[in-house]
């Protein structure tokens, strides 16, 4: 596919933070291009629903995190979206990988990603997850419960000890929705500092010669739109590191603050630049280490959504338009099977029609999916042309994170393809899931 030959017009998106890739421009006839490629052409070539990922946007945002914390290790949270191309992009941009399963590990290994730059997470790692991590030589494994300690130690082949970190709960509630807040007390992740569970885990690890405790890990939640919770977490975790030093005589060399940095979903949403987070986190770390007389540990951060969310655009085709009860519903050919986030925790999106000009007035329209669920709503009350009709293409920006990775096989509709755009050309990263893929798994003859 070649680049648009038309001259791009000014594109009415907010300055910063934007929900669109920086390359997004409007073109005559109501079209929009991303990475120099027409979204209307992409919908025609690859079908809908489909996901478009701007490679340059991904790389630029990864590089911004490297610049924001030049002395830290930046590790991409693969759960946001992972495919072989993403593994390659992260390696080329100098980032590590944060993975949560044997499957994500194996995918990284299939591209030759350096295992020592991989961190394995998970509150309930299976024996298969742990065996795979040890076989591949993963750099660090994050201990999330005391049950994991002996289980992991028993499988370390030796002679080298496996490097591990302890995920601690600093007792800080932060995040865009209660279902994605993971740093407070009383939930399934991590070990409490306040209740003594984290210190018990540290003591047990120190008694395991096949495990090497390199540091502490914490993750506060997702869609955290202020640096302030991170600065509080830094002080609490550094204070705990000082307690470990005083009690056990060891100074831990690493601190992993996790991710959760916000990405704008709607125009005007707060989403500080990586540099804003970086300055505050660095300053907090310097102050806390001075206060507790600790050498500064090597810092790790794990951005995922903030790297890939704005790089992705979802494309749908309108199947029906229904006006009832004073409301307008535009039903599209996707839904909660390719984006469950609105149904799970109320994620909101903006929507734009592409592919034709419309002189009709705008009207509040609910974009709904094709599944037999009242909660299958992709975007509630967004402004779309009143003459919207079947066949129109709708583009949903800020769709790069936690959509493809959370997609399901509901109603056997098949997960959408993922298409990368760069330099006026497109290429398929992940093909559309076909009925034959489902049939191949169904062996109950």
Short mmCIF file of C-alpha atoms in Angstrom, two decimals:
data_model
loop_
_atom_site.label_atom_id
_atom_site.label_comp_id
_atom_site.label_asym_id
_atom_site.label_seq_id
_atom_site.Cartn_x
_atom_site.Cartn_y
_atom_site.Cartn_z
CA UNK A 1 0.00 0.00 0.00
CA UNK A 2 1.40 3.39 -0.94
CA UNK A 3 1.20 6.71 0.82
CA UNK A 4 -1.66 9.13 0.20
CA UNK A 5 -1.06 11.36 -2.78
CA UNK A 6 -3.29 14.10 -1.40
CA UNK A 7 -2.00 16.97 0.66
CA UNK A 8 -2.98 16.44 4.30
CA UNK A 9 -5.24 19.02 5.87
CA UNK A 10 -5.07 20.21 9.45
CA UNK A 11 -6.32 17.48 11.74
CA UNK A 12 -8.54 18.60 14.64
CA UNK A 13 -6.97 16.73 17.51
CA UNK A 14 -5.85 18.24 20.84
CA UNK A 15 -2.25 19.39 21.18
CA UNK A 16 -1.03 17.19 24.04
CA UNK A 17 -1.64 14.66 25.26
CA UNK A 18 -3.22 13.39 22.07
CA UNK A 19 -5.37 10.31 21.71
CA UNK A 20 -4.14 9.95 18.10
CA UNK A 21 -0.69 9.04 16.80
CA UNK A 22 1.40 12.11 15.98
CA UNK A 23 1.30 11.10 12.31
CA UNK A 24 -2.51 11.32 12.09
CA UNK A 25 -3.70 13.87 9.54
CA UNK A 26 -7.00 14.55 7.80
CA UNK A 27 -7.31 14.29 4.03
CA UNK A 28 -9.95 15.44 1.54
CA UNK A 29 -13.15 13.43 1.42
CA UNK A 30 -13.30 12.87 5.15
CA UNK A 31 -10.40 10.43 5.22
CA UNK A 32 -7.66 10.19 7.82
CA UNK A 33 -4.16 8.83 7.37
CA UNK A 34 -1.88 7.36 10.02
CA UNK A 35 1.76 6.72 9.24
CA UNK A 36 1.07 8.10 5.76
CA UNK A 37 -1.55 5.42 5.02
CA UNK A 38 -5.28 5.97 4.51
CA UNK A 39 -7.46 4.40 7.21
CA UNK A 40 -10.22 3.91 4.64
CA UNK A 41 -7.83 1.99 2.39
CA UNK A 42 -6.69 -0.11 5.34
CA UNK A 43 -10.29 -1.00 6.19
CA UNK A 44 -10.86 -2.05 2.58
CA UNK A 45 -7.66 -4.04 2.27
CA UNK A 46 -7.62 -5.85 5.61
CA UNK A 47 -11.32 -5.83 6.47
CA UNK A 48 -12.94 -4.80 9.72
CA UNK A 49 -12.69 -4.91 12.61
CA UNK A 50 -8.95 -4.33 12.45
CA UNK A 51 -6.23 -2.73 14.55
CA UNK A 52 -3.72 -0.29 13.08
CA UNK A 53 -0.44 0.34 14.94
CA UNK A 54 1.85 3.25 14.08
CA UNK A 55 5.38 1.86 14.41
CA UNK A 56 7.01 5.29 14.61
CA UNK A 57 4.70 6.28 17.48
CA UNK A 58 5.61 3.16 19.44
CA UNK A 59 9.31 3.76 18.94
CA UNK A 60 9.08 7.46 19.80
CA UNK A 61 7.25 6.78 23.06
CA UNK A 62 9.71 4.04 24.01
CA UNK A 63 12.58 6.44 23.34
CA UNK A 64 10.87 9.14 25.42
CA UNK A 65 10.93 6.82 28.44
CA UNK A 66 14.62 6.10 27.90
CA UNK A 67 15.34 9.84 27.85
CA UNK A 68 13.14 10.49 30.89
CA UNK A 69 15.14 8.11 33.10
CA UNK A 70 18.53 7.67 31.43
CA UNK A 71 20.07 5.88 34.42
CA UNK A 72 17.13 3.50 34.89
CA UNK A 73 16.14 0.27 33.20
CA UNK A 74 12.97 0.72 31.15
CA UNK A 75 11.03 -2.52 30.75
CA UNK A 76 8.02 -2.72 28.43
CA UNK A 77 4.93 -4.25 30.04
CA UNK A 78 4.18 -6.86 27.40
CA UNK A 79 0.66 -7.54 28.65
CA UNK A 80 -0.46 -4.26 27.05
CA UNK A 81 0.15 -5.73 23.59
CA UNK A 82 2.68 -8.27 22.40
CA UNK A 83 3.58 -9.74 19.05
CA UNK A 84 6.87 -10.64 17.40
CA UNK A 85 7.25 -7.20 15.81
CA UNK A 86 6.73 -5.53 19.20
CA UNK A 87 9.45 -7.72 20.70
CA UNK A 88 11.80 -6.60 17.94
CA UNK A 89 10.90 -2.92 18.35
CA UNK A 90 11.52 -3.01 22.09
CA UNK A 91 14.90 -4.68 21.69
CA UNK A 92 15.93 -2.18 19.03
CA UNK A 93 14.86 0.72 21.28
CA UNK A 94 16.88 -0.66 24.19
CA UNK A 95 13.98 -1.67 26.45
CA UNK A 96 13.56 -4.84 28.47
CA UNK A 97 10.38 -6.93 28.68
CA UNK A 98 8.01 -7.56 31.57
CA UNK A 99 6.09 -10.80 30.96
CA UNK A 100 3.43 -12.68 32.92
CA UNK A 101 3.29 -16.16 31.41
CA UNK A 102 5.23 -18.93 29.71
CA UNK A 103 3.51 -17.95 26.47
CA UNK A 104 4.83 -14.39 26.56
CA UNK A 105 8.25 -15.76 27.50
CA UNK A 106 8.31 -18.19 24.60
CA UNK A 107 7.25 -15.48 22.16
CA UNK A 108 10.12 -13.27 23.30
CA UNK A 109 12.52 -16.20 23.05
CA UNK A 110 11.32 -16.94 19.51
CA UNK A 111 12.75 -13.56 18.48
CA UNK A 112 16.02 -14.08 20.33
CA UNK A 113 15.24 -11.39 22.91
CA UNK A 114 17.97 -11.38 25.60
CA UNK A 115 16.59 -13.38 28.52
CA UNK A 116 18.56 -11.39 31.08
CA UNK A 117 16.48 -8.33 30.12
CA UNK A 118 13.19 -10.10 30.92
CA UNK A 119 11.28 -9.79 34.19
CA UNK A 120 8.65 -12.44 35.03
CA UNK A 121 5.62 -11.33 37.05
CA UNK A 122 2.41 -12.97 38.19
CA UNK A 123 0.48 -13.47 41.40
CA UNK A 124 -0.11 -17.15 40.55
CA UNK A 125 2.72 -18.46 38.40
CA UNK A 126 2.16 -22.01 37.25
CA UNK A 127 4.87 -24.68 37.47
CA UNK A 128 5.09 -24.41 33.68
CA UNK A 129 5.69 -20.64 33.94
CA UNK A 130 8.53 -21.16 36.43
CA UNK A 131 10.13 -24.04 34.53
CA UNK A 132 10.05 -22.01 31.32
CA UNK A 133 11.61 -19.00 33.04
CA UNK A 134 14.42 -21.12 34.47
CA UNK A 135 15.01 -22.94 31.20
CA UNK A 136 15.29 -19.70 29.25
CA UNK A 137 17.40 -17.97 31.90
CA UNK A 138 15.09 -15.08 32.74
CA UNK A 139 16.89 -12.20 34.43
CA UNK A 140 14.58 -11.70 37.41
CA UNK A 141 11.52 -13.44 38.79
CA UNK A 142 9.21 -11.35 40.99
CA UNK A 143 8.06 -13.29 44.07
CA UNK A 144 4.39 -12.48 44.70
CA UNK A 145 3.60 -14.90 47.53
CA UNK A 146 5.47 -16.93 50.13
CA UNK A 147 4.23 -20.13 48.45
CA UNK A 148 6.45 -19.41 45.46
CA UNK A 149 9.72 -19.27 47.37
CA UNK A 150 10.34 -22.94 48.11
CA UNK A 151 8.66 -24.03 44.89
CA UNK A 152 10.95 -21.87 42.80
CA UNK A 153 14.09 -22.73 44.78
CA UNK A 154 13.43 -26.46 44.33
CA UNK A 155 13.52 -26.11 40.54
CA UNK A 156 16.61 -23.89 40.15
CA UNK A 157 19.10 -26.18 38.40
CA UNK A 158 22.20 -24.33 39.62
CA UNK A 159 25.02 -23.76 40.02
CA UNK A 160 24.07 -20.07 39.69
CA UNK A 161 21.33 -18.74 41.97
CA UNK A 162 18.18 -17.35 40.35
CA UNK A 163 17.81 -13.61 40.84
CA UNK A 164 14.47 -12.66 42.41
CA UNK A 165 12.64 -9.61 43.69
CA UNK A 166 9.81 -9.38 46.21
CA UNK A 167 6.64 -7.58 45.20
CA UNK A 168 5.63 -5.43 48.14
CA UNK A 169 2.43 -3.58 48.92
CA UNK A 170 3.21 -0.03 50.00
CA UNK A 171 -0.40 0.63 51.04
CA UNK A 172 -1.06 3.29 48.39
CA UNK A 173 -4.32 3.41 46.46
CA UNK A 174 -3.89 4.81 42.96
CA UNK A 175 -5.34 4.13 39.52
CA UNK A 176 -8.17 5.03 37.20
CA UNK A 177 -10.68 2.43 38.45
CA UNK A 178 -10.97 0.24 41.54
CA UNK A 179 -10.41 -2.87 39.42
CA UNK A 180 -6.98 -1.68 38.31
CA UNK A 181 -5.64 -0.44 41.67
CA UNK A 182 -3.02 -2.88 42.89
CA UNK A 183 -0.89 -1.10 45.49
CA UNK A 184 -3.38 -0.91 48.37
CA UNK A 185 -3.80 -3.37 51.21
CA UNK A 186 -6.22 -6.27 51.04
CA UNK A 187 -6.02 -7.49 47.43
CA UNK A 188 -4.46 -10.38 45.56
CA UNK A 189 -1.13 -8.86 44.56
CA UNK A 190 2.07 -8.58 46.52
CA UNK A 191 3.09 -8.86 50.15
CA UNK A 192 2.21 -6.25 52.73
CA UNK A 193 4.95 -4.12 54.28
CA UNK A 194 2.65 -2.94 57.07
CA UNK A 195 1.49 -6.43 58.09
CA UNK A 196 4.98 -7.96 58.03
CA UNK A 197 4.37 -10.38 55.14
CA UNK A 198 7.00 -8.74 52.95
CA UNK A 199 9.66 -9.01 55.64
CA UNK A 200 8.81 -12.66 56.28
CA UNK A 201 9.29 -13.34 52.56
CA UNK A 202 12.64 -11.54 52.55
CA UNK A 203 13.85 -13.65 55.48
CA UNK A 204 12.80 -16.89 53.78
CA UNK A 205 14.48 -15.96 50.50
CA UNK A 206 17.70 -15.11 52.31
CA UNK A 207 17.62 -18.64 53.70
CA UNK A 208 17.47 -20.17 50.21
CA UNK A 209 20.97 -20.53 48.71
CA UNK A 210 19.51 -21.07 45.23
CA UNK A 211 17.78 -17.69 45.26
CA UNK A 212 19.50 -14.31 45.14
CA UNK A 213 17.40 -11.40 46.39
CA UNK A 214 18.32 -8.40 44.24
CA UNK A 215 15.64 -5.91 45.20
CA UNK A 216 12.04 -4.96 45.78
CA UNK A 217 9.21 -4.49 43.33
CA UNK A 218 5.92 -2.65 43.60
CA UNK A 219 3.11 -1.82 41.20
CA UNK A 220 0.48 0.70 42.24
CA UNK A 221 -2.13 0.23 39.52
CA UNK A 222 -3.03 1.53 36.06
CA UNK A 223 -3.98 4.87 34.52
CA UNK A 224 -2.19 6.83 37.25
CA UNK A 225 -2.27 10.41 35.98
CA UNK A 226 0.01 12.02 38.57
CA UNK A 227 3.61 11.39 39.65
CA UNK A 228 2.63 11.91 43.30
CA UNK A 229 1.67 8.28 44.15
CA UNK A 230 5.03 7.12 42.77
CA UNK A 231 6.93 9.56 44.96
CA UNK A 232 5.08 8.27 48.04
CA UNK A 233 5.80 4.69 47.01
CA UNK A 234 9.51 5.47 46.60
CA UNK A 235 9.79 6.72 50.16
CA UNK A 236 7.87 3.79 51.69
CA UNK A 237 9.82 1.15 49.79
CA UNK A 238 13.19 2.82 50.47
CA UNK A 239 12.26 2.96 54.16
CA UNK A 240 11.60 -0.79 54.00
CA UNK A 241 14.94 -1.34 52.25
CA UNK A 242 16.62 0.50 55.14
CA UNK A 243 14.85 -1.76 57.62
CA UNK A 244 16.13 -4.83 55.72
CA UNK A 245 19.66 -3.42 55.82
CA UNK A 246 19.47 -2.78 59.54
CA UNK A 247 17.97 -6.17 60.38
CA UNK A 248 19.72 -8.50 57.92
CA UNK A 249 22.89 -6.60 57.02
CA UNK A 250 22.24 -6.49 53.27
CA UNK A 251 21.76 -3.50 50.98
CA UNK A 252 19.46 -4.37 48.10
CA UNK A 253 20.71 -2.94 44.79
CA UNK A 254 17.44 -2.71 42.81
CA UNK A 255 14.07 -0.98 43.04
CA UNK A 256 11.35 -1.72 40.47
CA UNK A 257 8.46 0.79 40.61
CA UNK A 258 6.32 -1.06 38.08
CA UNK A 259 4.18 0.83 35.58
CA UNK A 260 0.65 2.17 35.39
CA UNK A 261 1.51 5.52 33.81
CA UNK A 262 -1.60 7.10 32.31
CA UNK A 263 -2.46 7.32 28.62
CA UNK A 264 -5.15 9.68 27.36
CA UNK A 265 -8.32 7.88 26.24
CA UNK A 266 -10.40 11.02 25.59
CA UNK A 267 -9.24 14.44 24.39
CA UNK A 268 -8.18 16.43 27.42
CA UNK A 269 -7.50 13.45 29.67
CA UNK A 270 -4.53 14.03 31.99
CA UNK A 271 -1.49 12.03 30.92
CA UNK A 272 1.86 13.51 31.97
CA UNK A 273 4.80 13.05 29.63
CA UNK A 274 7.44 10.49 30.65
CA UNK A 275 9.78 13.35 31.55
CA UNK A 276 7.29 14.64 34.14
CA UNK A 277 7.11 11.26 35.85
CA UNK A 278 10.86 10.79 35.49
CA UNK A 279 11.84 14.07 37.18
CA UNK A 280 9.58 13.52 40.17
CA UNK A 281 10.56 9.87 40.63
CA UNK A 282 14.28 10.66 40.38
CA UNK A 283 14.03 13.52 42.87
CA UNK A 284 12.01 11.40 45.30
CA UNK A 285 14.57 8.60 45.08
CA UNK A 286 17.47 10.97 45.78
CA UNK A 287 15.67 12.46 48.80
CA UNK A 288 14.60 9.12 50.25
CA UNK A 289 18.06 7.58 49.93
CA UNK A 290 19.60 10.60 51.62
CA UNK A 291 17.01 10.43 54.42
CA UNK A 292 17.67 6.75 55.13
CA UNK A 293 21.40 6.83 54.33
CA UNK A 294 21.12 4.26 51.55
CA UNK A 295 23.08 4.14 48.29
CA UNK A 296 20.74 4.80 45.40
CA UNK A 297 19.41 1.48 44.00
CA UNK A 298 19.20 0.79 40.28
CA UNK A 299 15.71 1.91 39.26
CA UNK A 300 13.40 0.00 36.91
CA UNK A 301 10.08 1.20 35.47
CA UNK A 302 7.60 -0.79 33.42
CA UNK A 303 5.56 1.41 31.04
CA UNK A 304 3.17 -0.44 28.74
CA UNK A 305 -0.04 1.45 28.04
CA UNK A 306 1.81 4.78 27.86
CA UNK A 307 3.98 3.40 25.04
CA UNK A 308 1.40 1.66 22.88
CA UNK A 309 -2.09 3.06 23.62
CA UNK A 310 -1.93 6.18 21.43
CA UNK A 311 -0.13 4.25 18.69
CA UNK A 312 -3.21 2.11 17.98
CA UNK A 313 -6.40 2.86 16.07
CA UNK A 314 -9.29 0.39 15.86
CA UNK A 315 -11.36 0.29 12.67
CA UNK A 316 -14.99 -0.88 12.52
CA UNK A 317 -17.72 -0.88 9.91
CA UNK A 318 -21.26 0.17 10.79
CA UNK A 319 -23.77 -2.68 10.35
CA UNK A 320 -26.94 -0.92 11.47
CA UNK A 321 -28.22 2.38 12.82
CA UNK A 322 -31.17 2.29 15.18
CA UNK A 323 -33.10 5.24 16.60
CA UNK A 324 -35.19 4.32 19.59
CA UNK A 325 -36.25 5.89 22.86
CA UNK A 326 -34.71 9.20 21.87
CA UNK A 327 -31.29 7.58 21.41
CA UNK A 328 -29.17 6.58 18.42
CA UNK A 329 -27.32 3.26 18.37
CA UNK A 330 -24.70 2.47 15.72
CA UNK A 331 -23.97 -1.26 15.78
CA UNK A 332 -20.58 -2.27 14.37
CA UNK A 333 -18.93 -5.51 13.29
CA UNK A 334 -16.84 -5.83 16.46
CA UNK A 335 -17.48 -5.29 20.14
CA UNK A 336 -16.55 -6.71 23.49
CA UNK A 337 -14.85 -9.69 21.85
CA UNK A 338 -12.10 -7.38 20.57
CA UNK A 339 -12.35 -4.69 23.26
CA UNK A 340 -13.76 -5.79 26.63
CA UNK A 341 -12.43 -2.76 28.51
CA UNK A 342 -15.63 -0.64 28.44
CA UNK A 343 -17.63 -3.58 29.82
CA UNK A 344 -14.96 -4.51 32.38
CA UNK A 345 -14.22 -1.16 33.96
CA UNK A 346 -15.96 1.60 32.06
CA UNK A 347 -13.15 2.62 29.70
CA UNK A 348 -14.23 5.46 27.43
CA UNK A 349 -13.22 6.32 23.86
CA UNK A 350 -13.75 8.94 21.21
CA UNK A 351 -14.86 7.89 17.71
CA UNK A 352 -14.50 9.49 14.27
CA UNK A 353 -16.15 8.54 11.00
CA UNK A 354 -13.65 8.21 8.15
CA UNK A 355 -13.97 7.73 4.41
CA UNK A 356 -16.60 10.29 3.44
CA UNK A 357 -17.46 13.91 4.13
CA UNK A 358 -20.64 14.60 6.03
CA UNK A 359 -22.50 17.91 6.07
CA UNK A 360 -25.16 16.60 8.43
CA UNK A 361 -25.19 17.93 12.01
CA UNK A 362 -23.52 15.90 14.71
CA UNK A 363 -25.60 13.89 17.14
CA UNK A 364 -24.85 11.92 20.29
CA UNK A 365 -24.56 8.29 19.22
CA UNK A 366 -23.76 5.13 21.17
CA UNK A 367 -21.43 2.81 19.28
CA UNK A 368 -22.38 -0.72 20.28
CA UNK A 369 -21.03 -4.16 19.47
CA UNK A 370 -22.60 -7.16 17.81
CA UNK A 371 -22.74 -9.46 20.84
CA UNK A 372 -25.81 -10.48 22.80
CA UNK A 373 -24.93 -8.42 25.87
CA UNK A 374 -26.52 -5.14 26.94
CA UNK A 375 -23.08 -4.14 28.22
CA UNK A 376 -21.50 -4.56 24.79
CA UNK A 377 -21.00 -0.81 24.29
CA UNK A 378 -17.74 0.43 22.77
CA UNK A 379 -18.35 4.17 23.12
CA UNK A 380 -21.27 5.85 24.87
CA UNK A 381 -22.79 9.08 23.50
CA UNK A 382 -20.05 10.15 21.09
CA UNK A 383 -20.64 12.85 18.47
CA UNK A 384 -21.14 11.35 15.00
CA UNK A 385 -22.90 12.66 11.86
CA UNK A 386 -26.68 12.37 11.95
CA UNK A 387 -26.64 10.71 8.51
CA UNK A 388 -24.41 7.85 9.70
CA UNK A 389 -25.37 4.73 7.78
CA UNK A 390 -24.46 1.05 7.33
CA UNK A 391 -21.14 0.66 5.54
CA UNK A 392 -19.51 3.71 7.10
CA UNK A 393 -16.09 3.17 8.70
CA UNK A 394 -15.48 4.32 12.25
CA UNK A 395 -12.01 4.91 13.68
CA UNK A 396 -11.37 4.62 17.45
CA UNK A 397 -8.03 6.11 18.58
CA UNK A 398 -6.13 5.25 21.76
CA UNK A 399 -6.78 1.56 21.02
CA UNK A 400 -3.27 0.17 21.15
CA UNK A 401 -3.29 -1.19 24.71
CA UNK A 402 -5.24 -4.01 26.36
CA UNK A 403 -7.57 -4.64 23.44
CA UNK A 404 -5.92 -7.17 21.16
CA UNK A 405 -4.24 -8.72 24.21
CA UNK A 406 -7.60 -9.14 25.99
CA UNK A 407 -9.63 -10.17 22.92
CA UNK A 408 -11.69 -13.35 23.16
CA UNK A 409 -13.35 -15.93 20.93
CA UNK A 410 -16.87 -14.93 21.99
CA UNK A 411 -19.49 -16.01 19.42
CA UNK A 412 -16.61 -17.44 17.31
CA UNK A 413 -16.32 -14.09 15.53
CA UNK A 414 -12.53 -14.35 15.26
CA UNK A 415 -10.00 -11.94 16.68
CA UNK A 416 -9.10 -9.00 14.40
CA UNK A 417 -5.87 -8.58 12.46
CA UNK A 418 -3.15 -6.13 13.51
CA UNK A 419 -1.59 -3.97 10.81
CA UNK A 420 1.55 -1.86 11.22
CA UNK A 421 1.95 1.39 9.32
CA UNK A 422 5.19 3.27 8.75
CA UNK A 423 6.56 5.53 6.03
CA UNK A 424 3.40 5.37 3.90
CA UNK A 425 3.23 1.59 3.83
CA UNK A 426 1.38 -1.10 5.74
CA UNK A 427 2.20 -4.67 6.68
CA UNK A 428 0.28 -7.39 8.47
CA UNK A 429 1.60 -8.24 11.93
CA UNK A 430 -1.15 -10.61 13.06
CA UNK A 431 -3.68 -12.14 10.67
CA UNK A 432 -7.40 -12.33 11.30
CA UNK A 433 -8.44 -15.38 13.28
CA UNK A 434 -10.42 -17.68 10.98
CA UNK A 435 -13.11 -20.26 11.68
CA UNK A 436 -10.54 -22.94 10.81
CA UNK A 437 -8.50 -21.82 13.82
CA UNK A 438 -11.45 -22.53 16.10
CA UNK A 439 -12.24 -25.80 14.36
CA UNK A 440 -8.64 -26.94 14.75
CA UNK A 441 -8.98 -26.69 18.54
CA UNK A 442 -12.30 -28.56 18.64
CA UNK A 443 -11.18 -32.18 18.75
CA UNK A 444 -14.24 -33.69 20.43
CA UNK A 445 -15.35 -35.83 17.48
#
